[in-house]
Coordinates of C-alpha atoms and ligand atoms in Angstrom, one line a residue:
X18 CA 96.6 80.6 -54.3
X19 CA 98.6 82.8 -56.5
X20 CA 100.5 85.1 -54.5
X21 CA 103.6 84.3 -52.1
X22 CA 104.3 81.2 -53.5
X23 CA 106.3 81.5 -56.5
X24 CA 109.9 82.3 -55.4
X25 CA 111.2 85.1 -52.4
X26 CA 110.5 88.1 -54.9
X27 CA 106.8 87.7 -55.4
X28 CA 104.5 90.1 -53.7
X29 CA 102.3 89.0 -50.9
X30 CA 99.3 91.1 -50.8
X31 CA 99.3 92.1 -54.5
X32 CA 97.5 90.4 -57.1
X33 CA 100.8 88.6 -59.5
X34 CA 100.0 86.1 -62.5
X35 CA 100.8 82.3 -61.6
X36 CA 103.4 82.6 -64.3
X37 CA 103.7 84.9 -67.5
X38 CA 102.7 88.3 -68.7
X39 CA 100.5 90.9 -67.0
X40 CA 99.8 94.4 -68.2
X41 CA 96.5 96.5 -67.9
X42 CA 93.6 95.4 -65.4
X43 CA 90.7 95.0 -67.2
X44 CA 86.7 94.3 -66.0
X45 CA 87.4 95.1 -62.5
X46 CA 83.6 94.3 -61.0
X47 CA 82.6 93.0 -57.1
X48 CA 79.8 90.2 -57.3
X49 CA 77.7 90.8 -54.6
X50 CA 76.0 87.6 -55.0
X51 CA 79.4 85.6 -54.0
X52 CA 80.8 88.8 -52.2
X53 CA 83.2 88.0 -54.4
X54 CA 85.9 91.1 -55.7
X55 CA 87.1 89.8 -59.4
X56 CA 90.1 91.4 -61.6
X57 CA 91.2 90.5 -64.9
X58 CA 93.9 91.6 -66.8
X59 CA 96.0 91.7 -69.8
X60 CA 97.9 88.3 -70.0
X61 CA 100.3 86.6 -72.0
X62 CA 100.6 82.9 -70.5
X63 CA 103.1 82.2 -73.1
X64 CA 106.0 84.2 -72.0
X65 CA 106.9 86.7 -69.2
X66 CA 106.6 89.7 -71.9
X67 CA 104.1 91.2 -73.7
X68 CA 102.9 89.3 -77.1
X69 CA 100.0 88.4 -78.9
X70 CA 98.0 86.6 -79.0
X71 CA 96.9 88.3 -75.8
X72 CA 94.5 87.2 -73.2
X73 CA 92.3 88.4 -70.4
X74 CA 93.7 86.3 -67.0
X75 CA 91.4 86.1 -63.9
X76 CA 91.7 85.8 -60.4
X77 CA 89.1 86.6 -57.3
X78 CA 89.4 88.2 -53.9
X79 CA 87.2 87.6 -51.0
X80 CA 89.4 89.8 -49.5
X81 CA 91.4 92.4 -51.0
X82 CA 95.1 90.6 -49.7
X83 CA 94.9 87.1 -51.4
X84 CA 93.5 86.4 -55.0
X85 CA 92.8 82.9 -56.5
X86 CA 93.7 82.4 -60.0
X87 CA 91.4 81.0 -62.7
X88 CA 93.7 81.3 -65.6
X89 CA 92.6 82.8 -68.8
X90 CA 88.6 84.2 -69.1
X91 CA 88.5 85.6 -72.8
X92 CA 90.7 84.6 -75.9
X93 CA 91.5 86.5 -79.3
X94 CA 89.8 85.6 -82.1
X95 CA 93.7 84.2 -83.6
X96 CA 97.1 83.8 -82.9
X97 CA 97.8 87.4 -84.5
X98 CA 95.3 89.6 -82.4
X99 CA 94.8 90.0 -78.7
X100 CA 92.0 90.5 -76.3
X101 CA 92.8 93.7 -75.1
X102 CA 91.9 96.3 -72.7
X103 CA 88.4 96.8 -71.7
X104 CA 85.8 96.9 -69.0
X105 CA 82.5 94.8 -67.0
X106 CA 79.7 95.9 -66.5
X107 CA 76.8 94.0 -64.3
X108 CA 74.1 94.2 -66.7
X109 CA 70.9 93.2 -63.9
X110 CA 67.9 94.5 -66.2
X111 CA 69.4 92.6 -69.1
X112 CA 69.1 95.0 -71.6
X113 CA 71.4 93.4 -73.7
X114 CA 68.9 89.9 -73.5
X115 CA 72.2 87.8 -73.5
X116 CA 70.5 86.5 -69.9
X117 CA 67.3 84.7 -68.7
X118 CA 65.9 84.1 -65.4
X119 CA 68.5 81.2 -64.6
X120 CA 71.5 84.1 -64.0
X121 CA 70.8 85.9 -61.0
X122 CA 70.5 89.6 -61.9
X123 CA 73.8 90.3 -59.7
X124 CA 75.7 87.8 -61.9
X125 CA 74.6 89.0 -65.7
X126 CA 78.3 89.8 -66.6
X127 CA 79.1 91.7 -69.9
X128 CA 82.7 92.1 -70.8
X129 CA 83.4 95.0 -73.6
X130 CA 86.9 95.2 -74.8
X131 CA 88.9 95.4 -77.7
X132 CA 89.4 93.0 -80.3
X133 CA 93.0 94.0 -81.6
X134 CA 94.2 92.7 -85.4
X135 CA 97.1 94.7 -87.8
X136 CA 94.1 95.9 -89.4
X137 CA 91.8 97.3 -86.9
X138 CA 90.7 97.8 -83.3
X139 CA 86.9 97.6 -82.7
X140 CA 84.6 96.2 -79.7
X141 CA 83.6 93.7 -78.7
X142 CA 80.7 91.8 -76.1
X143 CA 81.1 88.9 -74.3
X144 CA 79.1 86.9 -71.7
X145 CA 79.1 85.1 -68.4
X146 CA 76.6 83.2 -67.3
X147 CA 78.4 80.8 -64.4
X148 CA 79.7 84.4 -62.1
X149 CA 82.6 85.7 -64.4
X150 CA 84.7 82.4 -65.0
X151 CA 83.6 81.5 -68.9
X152 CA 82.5 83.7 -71.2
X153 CA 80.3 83.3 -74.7
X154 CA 81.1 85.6 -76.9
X155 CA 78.5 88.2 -78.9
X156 CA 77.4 86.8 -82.5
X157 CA 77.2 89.7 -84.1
X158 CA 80.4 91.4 -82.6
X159 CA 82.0 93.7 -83.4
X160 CA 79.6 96.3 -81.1
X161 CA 81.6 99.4 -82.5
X162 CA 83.8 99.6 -85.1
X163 CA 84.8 103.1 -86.8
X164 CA 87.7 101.8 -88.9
X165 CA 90.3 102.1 -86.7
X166 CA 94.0 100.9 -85.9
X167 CA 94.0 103.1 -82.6
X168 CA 90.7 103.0 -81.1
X169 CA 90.4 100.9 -77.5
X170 CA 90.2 100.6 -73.5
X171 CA 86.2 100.7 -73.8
X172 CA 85.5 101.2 -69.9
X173 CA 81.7 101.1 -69.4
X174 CA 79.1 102.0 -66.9
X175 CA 75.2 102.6 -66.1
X176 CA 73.9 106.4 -65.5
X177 CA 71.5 106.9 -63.5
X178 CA 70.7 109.9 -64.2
X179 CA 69.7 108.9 -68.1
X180 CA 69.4 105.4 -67.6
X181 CA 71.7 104.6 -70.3
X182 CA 75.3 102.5 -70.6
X183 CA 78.2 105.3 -70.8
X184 CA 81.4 104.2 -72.6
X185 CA 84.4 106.3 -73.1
X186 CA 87.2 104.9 -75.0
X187 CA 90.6 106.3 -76.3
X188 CA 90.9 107.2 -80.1
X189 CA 94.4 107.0 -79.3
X190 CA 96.5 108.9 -81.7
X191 CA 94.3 111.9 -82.0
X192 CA 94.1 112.5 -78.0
X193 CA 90.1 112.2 -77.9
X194 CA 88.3 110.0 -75.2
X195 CA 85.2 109.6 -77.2
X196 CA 82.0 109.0 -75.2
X197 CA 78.8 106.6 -77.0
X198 CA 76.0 106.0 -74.8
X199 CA 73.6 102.7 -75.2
X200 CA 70.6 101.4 -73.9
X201 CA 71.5 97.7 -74.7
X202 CA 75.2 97.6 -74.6
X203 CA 75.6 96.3 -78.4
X204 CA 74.5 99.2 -80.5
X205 CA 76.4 102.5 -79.8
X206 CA 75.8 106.2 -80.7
X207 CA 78.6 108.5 -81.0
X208 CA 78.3 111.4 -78.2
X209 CA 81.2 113.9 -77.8
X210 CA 85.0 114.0 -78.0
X211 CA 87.1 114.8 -74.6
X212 CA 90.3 115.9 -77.0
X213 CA 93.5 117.7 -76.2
X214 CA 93.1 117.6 -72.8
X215 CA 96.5 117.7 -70.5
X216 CA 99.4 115.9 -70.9
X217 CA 99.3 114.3 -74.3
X218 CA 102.5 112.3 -74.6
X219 CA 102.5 109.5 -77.7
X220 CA 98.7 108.7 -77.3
X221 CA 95.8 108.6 -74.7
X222 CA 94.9 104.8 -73.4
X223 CA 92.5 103.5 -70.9
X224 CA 90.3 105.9 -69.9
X225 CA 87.5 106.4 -67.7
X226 CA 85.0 108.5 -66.0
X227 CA 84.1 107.9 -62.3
X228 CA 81.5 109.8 -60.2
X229 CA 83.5 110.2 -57.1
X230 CA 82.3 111.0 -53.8
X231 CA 82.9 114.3 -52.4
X232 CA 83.9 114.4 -48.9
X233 CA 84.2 118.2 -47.7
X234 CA 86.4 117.2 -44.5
X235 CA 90.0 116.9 -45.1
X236 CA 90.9 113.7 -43.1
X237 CA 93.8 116.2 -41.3
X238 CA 90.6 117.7 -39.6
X239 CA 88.5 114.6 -39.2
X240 CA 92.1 112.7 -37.7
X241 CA 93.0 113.7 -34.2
X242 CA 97.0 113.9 -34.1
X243 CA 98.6 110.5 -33.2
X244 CA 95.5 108.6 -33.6
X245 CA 96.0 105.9 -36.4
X246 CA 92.6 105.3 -37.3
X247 CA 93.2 106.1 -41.2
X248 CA 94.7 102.3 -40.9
X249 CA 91.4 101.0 -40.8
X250 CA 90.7 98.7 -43.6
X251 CA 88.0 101.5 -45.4
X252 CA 88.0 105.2 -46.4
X253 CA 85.7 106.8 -43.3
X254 CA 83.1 107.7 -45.8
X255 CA 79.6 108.8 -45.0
X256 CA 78.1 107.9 -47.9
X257 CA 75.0 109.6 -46.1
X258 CA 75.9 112.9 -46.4
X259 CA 78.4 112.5 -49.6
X260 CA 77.9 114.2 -52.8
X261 CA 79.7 114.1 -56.2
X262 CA 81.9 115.0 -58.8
X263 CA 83.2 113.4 -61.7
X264 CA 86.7 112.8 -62.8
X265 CA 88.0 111.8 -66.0
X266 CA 91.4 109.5 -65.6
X267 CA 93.5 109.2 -68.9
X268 CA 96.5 106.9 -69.2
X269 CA 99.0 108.1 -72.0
X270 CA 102.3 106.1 -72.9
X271 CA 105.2 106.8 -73.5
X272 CA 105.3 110.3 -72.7
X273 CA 104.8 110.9 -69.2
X274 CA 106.9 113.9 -67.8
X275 CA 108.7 111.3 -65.8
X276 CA 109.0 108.8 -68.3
X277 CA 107.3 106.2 -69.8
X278 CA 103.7 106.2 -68.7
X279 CA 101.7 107.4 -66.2
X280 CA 98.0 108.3 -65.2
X281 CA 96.6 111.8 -65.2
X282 CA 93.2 113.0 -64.4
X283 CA 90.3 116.1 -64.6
X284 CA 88.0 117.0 -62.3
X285 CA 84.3 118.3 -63.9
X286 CA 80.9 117.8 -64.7
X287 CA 79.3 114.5 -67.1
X288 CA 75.6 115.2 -68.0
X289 CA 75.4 111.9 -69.7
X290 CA 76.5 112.9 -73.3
X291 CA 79.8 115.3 -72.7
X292 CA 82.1 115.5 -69.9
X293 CA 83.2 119.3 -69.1
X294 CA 86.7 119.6 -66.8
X295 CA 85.9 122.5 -63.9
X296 CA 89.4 124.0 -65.4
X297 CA 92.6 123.5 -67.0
X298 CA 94.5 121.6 -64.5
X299 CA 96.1 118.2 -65.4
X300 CA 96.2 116.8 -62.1
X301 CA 98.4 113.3 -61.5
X302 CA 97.0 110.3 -59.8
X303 CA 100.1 109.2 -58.8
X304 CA 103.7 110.8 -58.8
X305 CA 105.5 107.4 -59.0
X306 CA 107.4 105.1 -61.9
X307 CA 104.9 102.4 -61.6
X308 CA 101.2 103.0 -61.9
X309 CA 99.2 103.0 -65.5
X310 CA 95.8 101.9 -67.0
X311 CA 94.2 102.3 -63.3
X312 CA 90.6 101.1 -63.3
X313 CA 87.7 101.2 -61.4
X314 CA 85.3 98.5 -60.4
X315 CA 82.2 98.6 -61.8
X316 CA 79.3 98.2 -58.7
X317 CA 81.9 98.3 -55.9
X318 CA 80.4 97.8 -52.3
X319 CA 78.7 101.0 -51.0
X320 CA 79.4 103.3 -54.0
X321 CA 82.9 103.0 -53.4
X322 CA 85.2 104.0 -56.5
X323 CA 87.8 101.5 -56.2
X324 CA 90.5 101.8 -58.3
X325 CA 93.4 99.2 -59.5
X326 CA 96.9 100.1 -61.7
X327 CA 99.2 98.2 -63.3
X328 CA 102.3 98.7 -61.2
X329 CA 104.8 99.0 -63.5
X330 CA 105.6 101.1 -67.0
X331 CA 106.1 100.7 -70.4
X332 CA 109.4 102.0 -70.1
X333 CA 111.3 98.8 -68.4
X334 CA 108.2 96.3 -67.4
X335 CA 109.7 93.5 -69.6
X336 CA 112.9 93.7 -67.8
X337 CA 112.6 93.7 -64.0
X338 CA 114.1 91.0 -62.5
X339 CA 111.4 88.6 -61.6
X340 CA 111.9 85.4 -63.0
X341 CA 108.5 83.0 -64.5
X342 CA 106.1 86.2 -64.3
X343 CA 106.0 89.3 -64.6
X344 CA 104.1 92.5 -62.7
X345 CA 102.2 93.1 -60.2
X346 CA 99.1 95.3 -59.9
X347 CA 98.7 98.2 -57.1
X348 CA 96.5 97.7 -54.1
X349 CA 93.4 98.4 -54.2
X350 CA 92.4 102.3 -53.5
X351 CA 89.4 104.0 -52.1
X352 CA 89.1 107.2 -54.4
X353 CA 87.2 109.9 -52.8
X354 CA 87.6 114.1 -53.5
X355 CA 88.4 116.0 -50.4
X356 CA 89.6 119.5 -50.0
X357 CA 93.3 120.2 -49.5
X358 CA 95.6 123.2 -49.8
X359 CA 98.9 122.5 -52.1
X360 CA 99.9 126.4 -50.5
X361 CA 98.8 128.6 -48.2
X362 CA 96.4 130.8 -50.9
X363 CA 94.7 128.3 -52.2
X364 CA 91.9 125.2 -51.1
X365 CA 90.6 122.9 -53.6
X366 CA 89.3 119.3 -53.9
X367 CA 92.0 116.7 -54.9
X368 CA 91.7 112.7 -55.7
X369 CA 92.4 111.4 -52.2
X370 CA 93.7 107.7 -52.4
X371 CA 93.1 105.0 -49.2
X372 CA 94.7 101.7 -49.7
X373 CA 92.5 98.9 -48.9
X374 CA 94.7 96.5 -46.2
X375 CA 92.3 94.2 -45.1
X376 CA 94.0 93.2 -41.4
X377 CA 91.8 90.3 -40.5
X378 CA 93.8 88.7 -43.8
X379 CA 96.9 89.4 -42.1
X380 CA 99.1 89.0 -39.3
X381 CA 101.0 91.4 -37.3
X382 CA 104.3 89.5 -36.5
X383 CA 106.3 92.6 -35.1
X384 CA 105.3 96.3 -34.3
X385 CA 107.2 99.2 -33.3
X386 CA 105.9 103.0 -32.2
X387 CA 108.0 105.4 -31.2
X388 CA 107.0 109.5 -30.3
X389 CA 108.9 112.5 -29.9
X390 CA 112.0 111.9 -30.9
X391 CA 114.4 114.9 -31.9
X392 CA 116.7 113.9 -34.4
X393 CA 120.3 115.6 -34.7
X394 CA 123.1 114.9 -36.8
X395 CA 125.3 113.8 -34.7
X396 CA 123.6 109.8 -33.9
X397 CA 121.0 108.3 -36.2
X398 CA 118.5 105.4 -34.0
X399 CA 118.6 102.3 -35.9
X400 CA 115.6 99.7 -35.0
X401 CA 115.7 95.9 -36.1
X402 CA 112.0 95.3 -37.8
X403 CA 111.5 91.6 -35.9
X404 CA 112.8 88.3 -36.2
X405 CA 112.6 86.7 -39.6
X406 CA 111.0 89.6 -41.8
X407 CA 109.0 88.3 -44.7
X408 CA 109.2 91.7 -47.0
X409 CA 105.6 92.8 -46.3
X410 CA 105.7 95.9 -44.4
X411 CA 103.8 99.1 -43.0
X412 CA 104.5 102.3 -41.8
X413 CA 103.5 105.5 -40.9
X414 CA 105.5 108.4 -40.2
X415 CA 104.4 112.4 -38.9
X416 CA 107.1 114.6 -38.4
X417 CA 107.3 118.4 -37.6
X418 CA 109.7 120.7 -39.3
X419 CA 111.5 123.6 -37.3
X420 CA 113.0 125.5 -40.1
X421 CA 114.1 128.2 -38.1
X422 CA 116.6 125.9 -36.4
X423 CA 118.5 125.3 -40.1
X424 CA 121.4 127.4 -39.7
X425 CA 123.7 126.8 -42.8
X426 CA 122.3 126.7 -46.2
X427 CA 125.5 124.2 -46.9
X428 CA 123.7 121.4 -45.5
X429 CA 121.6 119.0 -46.5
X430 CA 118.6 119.0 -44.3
X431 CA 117.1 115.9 -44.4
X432 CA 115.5 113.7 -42.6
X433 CA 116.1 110.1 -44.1
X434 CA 114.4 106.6 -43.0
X435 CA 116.7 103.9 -44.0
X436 CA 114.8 100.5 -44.8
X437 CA 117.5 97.9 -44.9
X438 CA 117.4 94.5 -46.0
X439 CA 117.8 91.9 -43.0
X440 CA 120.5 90.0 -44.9
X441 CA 122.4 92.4 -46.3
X442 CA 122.6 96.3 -45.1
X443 CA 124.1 97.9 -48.0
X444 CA 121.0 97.2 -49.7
X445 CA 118.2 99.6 -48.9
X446 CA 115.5 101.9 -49.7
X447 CA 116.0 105.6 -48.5
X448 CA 113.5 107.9 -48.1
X449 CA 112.7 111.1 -46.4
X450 CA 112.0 114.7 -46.5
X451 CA 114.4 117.8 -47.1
X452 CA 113.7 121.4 -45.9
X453 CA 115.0 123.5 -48.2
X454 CA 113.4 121.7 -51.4
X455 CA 110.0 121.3 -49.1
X456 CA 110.4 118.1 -50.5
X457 CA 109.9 114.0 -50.1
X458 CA 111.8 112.1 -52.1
X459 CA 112.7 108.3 -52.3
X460 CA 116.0 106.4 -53.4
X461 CA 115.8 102.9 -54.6
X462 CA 118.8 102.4 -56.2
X463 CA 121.0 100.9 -53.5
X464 CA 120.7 97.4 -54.7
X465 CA 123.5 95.1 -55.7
X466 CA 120.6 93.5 -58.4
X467 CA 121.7 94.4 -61.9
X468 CA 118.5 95.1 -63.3
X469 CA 118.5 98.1 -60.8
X470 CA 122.1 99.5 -61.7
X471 CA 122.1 99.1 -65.4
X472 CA 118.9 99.7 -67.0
X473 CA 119.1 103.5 -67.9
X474 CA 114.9 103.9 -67.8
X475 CA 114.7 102.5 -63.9
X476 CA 115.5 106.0 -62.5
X477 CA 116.3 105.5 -58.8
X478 CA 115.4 108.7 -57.3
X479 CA 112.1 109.7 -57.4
X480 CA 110.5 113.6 -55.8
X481 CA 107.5 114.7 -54.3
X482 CA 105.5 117.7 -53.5
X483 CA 104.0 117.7 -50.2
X484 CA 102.0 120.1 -48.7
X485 CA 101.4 120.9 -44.7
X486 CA 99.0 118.2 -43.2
X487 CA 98.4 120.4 -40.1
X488 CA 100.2 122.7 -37.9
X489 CA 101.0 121.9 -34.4
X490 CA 99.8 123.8 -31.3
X491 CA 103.3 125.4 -31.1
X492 CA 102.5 126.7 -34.8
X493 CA 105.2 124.3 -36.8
X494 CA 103.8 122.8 -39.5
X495 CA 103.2 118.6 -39.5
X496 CA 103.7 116.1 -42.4
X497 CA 102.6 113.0 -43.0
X498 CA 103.3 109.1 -44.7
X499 CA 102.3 106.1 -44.7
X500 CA 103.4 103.5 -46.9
X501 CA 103.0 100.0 -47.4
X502 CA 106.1 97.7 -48.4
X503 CA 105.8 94.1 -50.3
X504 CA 108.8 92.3 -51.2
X505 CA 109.4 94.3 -54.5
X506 CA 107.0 97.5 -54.3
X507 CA 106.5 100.5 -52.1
X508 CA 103.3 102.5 -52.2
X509 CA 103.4 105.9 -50.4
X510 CA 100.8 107.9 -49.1
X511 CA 101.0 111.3 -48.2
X512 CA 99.1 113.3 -45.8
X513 CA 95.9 110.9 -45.7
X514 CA 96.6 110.2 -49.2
X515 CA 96.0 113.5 -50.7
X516 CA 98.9 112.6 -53.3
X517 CA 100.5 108.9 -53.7
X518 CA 103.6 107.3 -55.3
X519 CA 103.8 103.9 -56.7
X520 CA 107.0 102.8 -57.2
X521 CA 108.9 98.9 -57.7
X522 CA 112.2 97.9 -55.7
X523 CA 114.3 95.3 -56.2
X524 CA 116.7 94.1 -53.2
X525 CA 118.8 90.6 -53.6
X526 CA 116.6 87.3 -53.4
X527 CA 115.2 87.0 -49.7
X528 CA 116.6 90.4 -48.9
X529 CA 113.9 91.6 -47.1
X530 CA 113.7 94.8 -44.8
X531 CA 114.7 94.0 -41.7
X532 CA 115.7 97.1 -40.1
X533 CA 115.2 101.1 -40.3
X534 CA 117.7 104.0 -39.3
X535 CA 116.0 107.2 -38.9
X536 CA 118.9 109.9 -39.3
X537 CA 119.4 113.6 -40.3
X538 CA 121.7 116.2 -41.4
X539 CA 121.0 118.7 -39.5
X540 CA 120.1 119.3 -35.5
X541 CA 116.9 119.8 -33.8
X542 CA 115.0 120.4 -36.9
X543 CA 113.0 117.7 -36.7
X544 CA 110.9 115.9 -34.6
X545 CA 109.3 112.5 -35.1
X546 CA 105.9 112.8 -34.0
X547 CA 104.9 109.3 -34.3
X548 CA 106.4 106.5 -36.5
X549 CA 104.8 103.2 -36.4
X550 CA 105.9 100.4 -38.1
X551 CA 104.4 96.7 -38.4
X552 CA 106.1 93.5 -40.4
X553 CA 103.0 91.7 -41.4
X554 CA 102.2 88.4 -43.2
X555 CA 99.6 87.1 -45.1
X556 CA 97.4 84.7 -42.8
Ligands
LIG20 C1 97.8 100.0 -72.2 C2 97.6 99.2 -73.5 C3 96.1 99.4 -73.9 C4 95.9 98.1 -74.7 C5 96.7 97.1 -73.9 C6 97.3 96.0 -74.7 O1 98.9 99.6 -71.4 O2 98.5 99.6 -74.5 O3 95.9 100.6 -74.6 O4 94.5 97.8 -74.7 O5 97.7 97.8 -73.2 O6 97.9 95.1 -73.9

C-alpha cells in the first residue's frame, strides 16, 4: 500500500510514489472489467527530482482513497530520453489489431505518449495485454513524428460522433494544441491548430479536450441550506437528462499569472476535426499554487469526466520538504458545467469541481457542527479537533455577511479559521474571508519548516474571488467552503465547487491540525451558518 506509510508527512488519501520522482499523471483509464481505477505518472525512481531517463509509475484504486503501487509500466528507449507525458485509451473494437480474442475488450489498453531524446519528441504506442501492468511496445513506432524538439502530452479519446480516435497534443513553443484524428490509433492525420489561445506563458503542455456534462441546476438551487448532502461520495448527476459541452484544458509552464504553472481552460464546440471556444475567456481550473497537467480518465464510470493534477509546480516541486519522494497528485474531481453568476449582471456555465471522498474507505474519528454563531471581535471560539489527529481532515463552512454592520473602513474585516497543529500552535494554516476585498484568501506560511520561510517561489498567501452562493431569507447574501486537509495539502472548494484552490502546506513532522479558532475583526458581521468539521483516517 503506498500511501500513509512512508514517514508523518505523506498524504493519506492522495495517490504519493513509494519513493522517488512524480510529475504529470499520465493514462488515467477505469477498467471496468476489475472495477479497477488505474493512474500512471511521470516517475523518476532514481532520485526524488526530475531526471531522465523518465518512466511512467503505476498504481490502482478500487477506491479512490488508497492506491496500490506496481512500480514502473513503460521505460524510455535509453538512459538519455524519457517516457513522457501521454494518455490511454481502451481500444475494445481493436482497431489498432495489437489484441485477439484472449484480452477481454474492456482490457485492450493502448498507451500513446511521448518518446523524449535531445533530438526529438514524437509518439509513441504501447500495449497491455494482462489489464495495464506490462506493456509491449509498437514495432513500428514512432506513430507521429513531425520533426520536433517541442511536440508532446498526446491525450487521446474515441468520438462518437465520427467514430474516430481524437488526439490533441501541445506543439509547445508555438502555443498550438494540434488535433489528428485516426481510425487505428498508429497512423495519424493532421486536423487543425487550437493556437494563441489565453494565457500563453513559456509554452502550452498537456492538453486535452473533454465533453463535459452540462447540468443547468446550480447545486446552490438543487442544495437546501444546511443540508450537507454535496459530501456524498459523487457529483448528483443525472446523467439522464444531461447534455454537453466541450472544454479544452491547457497546462502552460512557467508563466502562470501566479507563478510557475498552472492549468487554464475554454469552453466551446469540437465537431471532430476543430475545436471552436464559445468566446474569448481564459477561464482557470484552479486558483491555487499546486495543480498542473490535470487529466482526465479515459471511460470513467457513468460518463463521468474525472479529472487528476499534479499537485505541485514547476516553480519549487524539487524542493518541498518531503524526504525519499516527492509529490503528490490532487484528488480525484467530478467535472461537470453548471451555471453560476461571478456578479449580479451576468449567468454563465463554469467548470464545477466535486472531490471524490469515498467514506466507506474511511473513518470518522471525531466530528464537530456548530450553527449560528455571531462572531465579534472581542472573543474568538477555539475547538480542539479530537484526540490524536492524524492530519487528514474535512470541513465545510457557510457563513453570511452583514456588511452594513462594518462601521470603520480602518478595520480589517475578516473572518479567519485558524487550523492549528495539535503539537505545536504557532504553526497553522489561516484562512478566511474579508468584506471589503469580497475576498477568500488562505495563509500558509506560519510554519517553523524552512522550506516554507526561505524559498522565495513558495508564496504563502494565496486570494480568491468568490461569488454569492445564495441569499438568505433575511436578504444577506451566503458563502460557502469546503475543504479537504491531508497531512501536507489543502484543497478548497467554493460554493459547490464552482471555483477551487489547490494548494501544499508544510507544518513540523507530526504536526497535525488539532484545533481550529474561528475569530474576526470586526462585530456582528458575521454569522457562521454551519461549520462542520470531521478528523478522518484511512480504514
Ligand atoms: C509537464 C511536462 C510535460 C512533459 C513532462 C515531462 O509537466 O513538462 O510537457 O511530457 O512534464 O516529465
Amino acid at each position: 500500500n503506498l500511501t500513509g506509510t512512508h514517514g508523518p508527512e505523506r498524504p493519506l488519501a492522495h495517490l504519493t510514489p513509494t519513493t522517488g520522482w512524480m510529475n504529470d499523471p499520465n493514462g488515467l483509464f477505469y477498467d471496468n472489467e476489475t472495477a479497477t481505477y488505474h493512474a500512471y505518472y511521470q516517475y523518476n525512481p532514481n532520485d526524488n527530482v526530475w531526471d531522465l531517463p523518465l518512466f511512467w509509475g503505476h498504481a490502482s484504486s478500487k477506491n479512490l482513497v488508497t492506491w496500490e503501487d506496481h512500480g514502473v509500466a513503460l521505460e524510455p528507449m535509453d538512459d538519455e530520453s524519457g517516457a513522457f507525458s501521454g494518455s490511454i485509451v481502451i481500444d475494445r473494437n481493436n482497431t489498432s489489431g495489437f489484441f485477439d480474442n484472449s484480452t477481454l475488450p474492456g482490457q485492450r489498453i493502448v498507451a500513446l505518449y511521448t518518446e523524449n531524446s535531445n533530438v526529438s519528441e514524437s509518439q509513441f504506442a504501447a500495449y497491455s495485454l494482462d489489464g495495464g501492468y506490462t506493456f509491449d511496445y509498437y514495432e513500428h513506432n514512432p506513430v507521429l513524428d513531425i520533426n520536433s524538439t517541442q511536440f508532446r502530452d498526446p491525450k487521446v479519446f474515441w468520438h462518437d460522433e465520427t467514430e474516430r480516435w481524437i488526439m490533441t497534443l501541445a506543439l509547445s513553443q508555438e502555443y498550438k494544441i494540434q488535433i489528428y484524428t485516426s481510425e487505428n490509433l498508429t497512423s495519424w492525420e493532421f486536423k487543425s491548430n487550437f493556437s494563441h489561445h489565453g494565457i500563453l506563458g513559456y509554452q502550452y503542455e498537456c492538453p486535452g479536450l473533454a465533453k463535459v456534462p452540462v447540468i443547468h441546476d446550480s447545486p446552490s438551487n438543487v442544495t437546501l441550506h444546511g443540508n450537507n448532502s454535496t459530501m456524498n461520495a459523487t457529483a448528483q448527476t443525472n446523467s439522464s437528462s444531461v447534455d454537453h459541452k466541450w472544454v479544452m484544458f491547457i497546462s502552460i509552464n512557467p508563466g502562470a499569472p501566479m507563478g510557475g504553472s498552472f492549468n487554464e481552460y475554454f469552453i466551446g464546440d469540437f465537431d471532430g476535426e476543430t475545436f471552436t471556444a464559445q468566446d474569448a475567456a481564459t477561464r482557470v481550473v484552479d486558483h491555487g499554487k499546486d495543480f498542473y497537467a490535470m487529466q482526465t480518465f479515459s471511460d470513467a464510470p457513468n460518463n463521468d469526466v474525472l479529472g487528476i493534477a499534479w499537485a505541485s509546480n514547476w516553480d519549487y516541486a524539487a524542493y518541498v520538504p518531503t524526504e525519499d519522494y516527492r509529490s503528490s497528485m490532487s484528488l480525484v474531481r467530478n467535472l461537470t458545467l453548471r451555471p453560476y453568476s461571478p456578479n449580479p449582471e451576468t449567468t454563465e456555465f463554469t467548470l464545477y469541481s466535486e472531490p471524490i471522498l469515498n467514506y466507506t474507505q474511511l473513518n470518522t474519528n471525531q466530528s464537530m457542527h456548530k450553527t449560528s454563531l455571531e462572531l465579534n471581535s472581542e472573543e474568538s471560539v477555539s475547538y480542539r479537533l479530537g484526540k490524536s489527529p492524524q492530519g487528514l481532515l474535512e470541513f465545510s463552512l457557510e457563513w453570511k455577511v452583514n456588511s452594513s454592520a462594518l462601521t470603520s473602513k480602518h478595520e480589517f474585516a475578516d473572518m479567519s479559521l485558524y487550523f492549528q497543529g495539535a503539537e505545536d500552535d504557532d504553526e497553522y494554516l489561516r484562512l478566511g474571508y474579508e468584506q471589503n476585498a469580497a475576498a477568500f484568501f488562505l495563509d500558509r506560511g506560519n510554519s517553523e519548516v524552512d522550506f516554507v520561510n526561505e524559498n522565495p517561489f513558495f508564496n504563502n498567501r494565496v486570494s480568491q474571488n468568490i461569488e454569492i452562493y445564495k441569499i438568505a431569507e433575511d436578504g444577506l447574501p451566503i458563502f460557502k467552503v469546503r475543504g479537504i486537509i491531508d497531512r501536507n495539502i489543502i484543497e478548497l472548494f467554493f460554493n459547490d465547487g464552482s471555483s477551487t484552490s489547490t494548494n501544499l502546506f508544510f507544518l513540523s513532522e507530526e504536526n497535525y491540525i488539532g484545533t481550529v479558532e474561528i475569530s474576526s475583526g470586526v462585530d456582528n458581521v458575521y454569522t457562521i451558518l454551519d461549520f462542520d468539521v470531521k478528523q478522518l483516517s484511512v480504514k
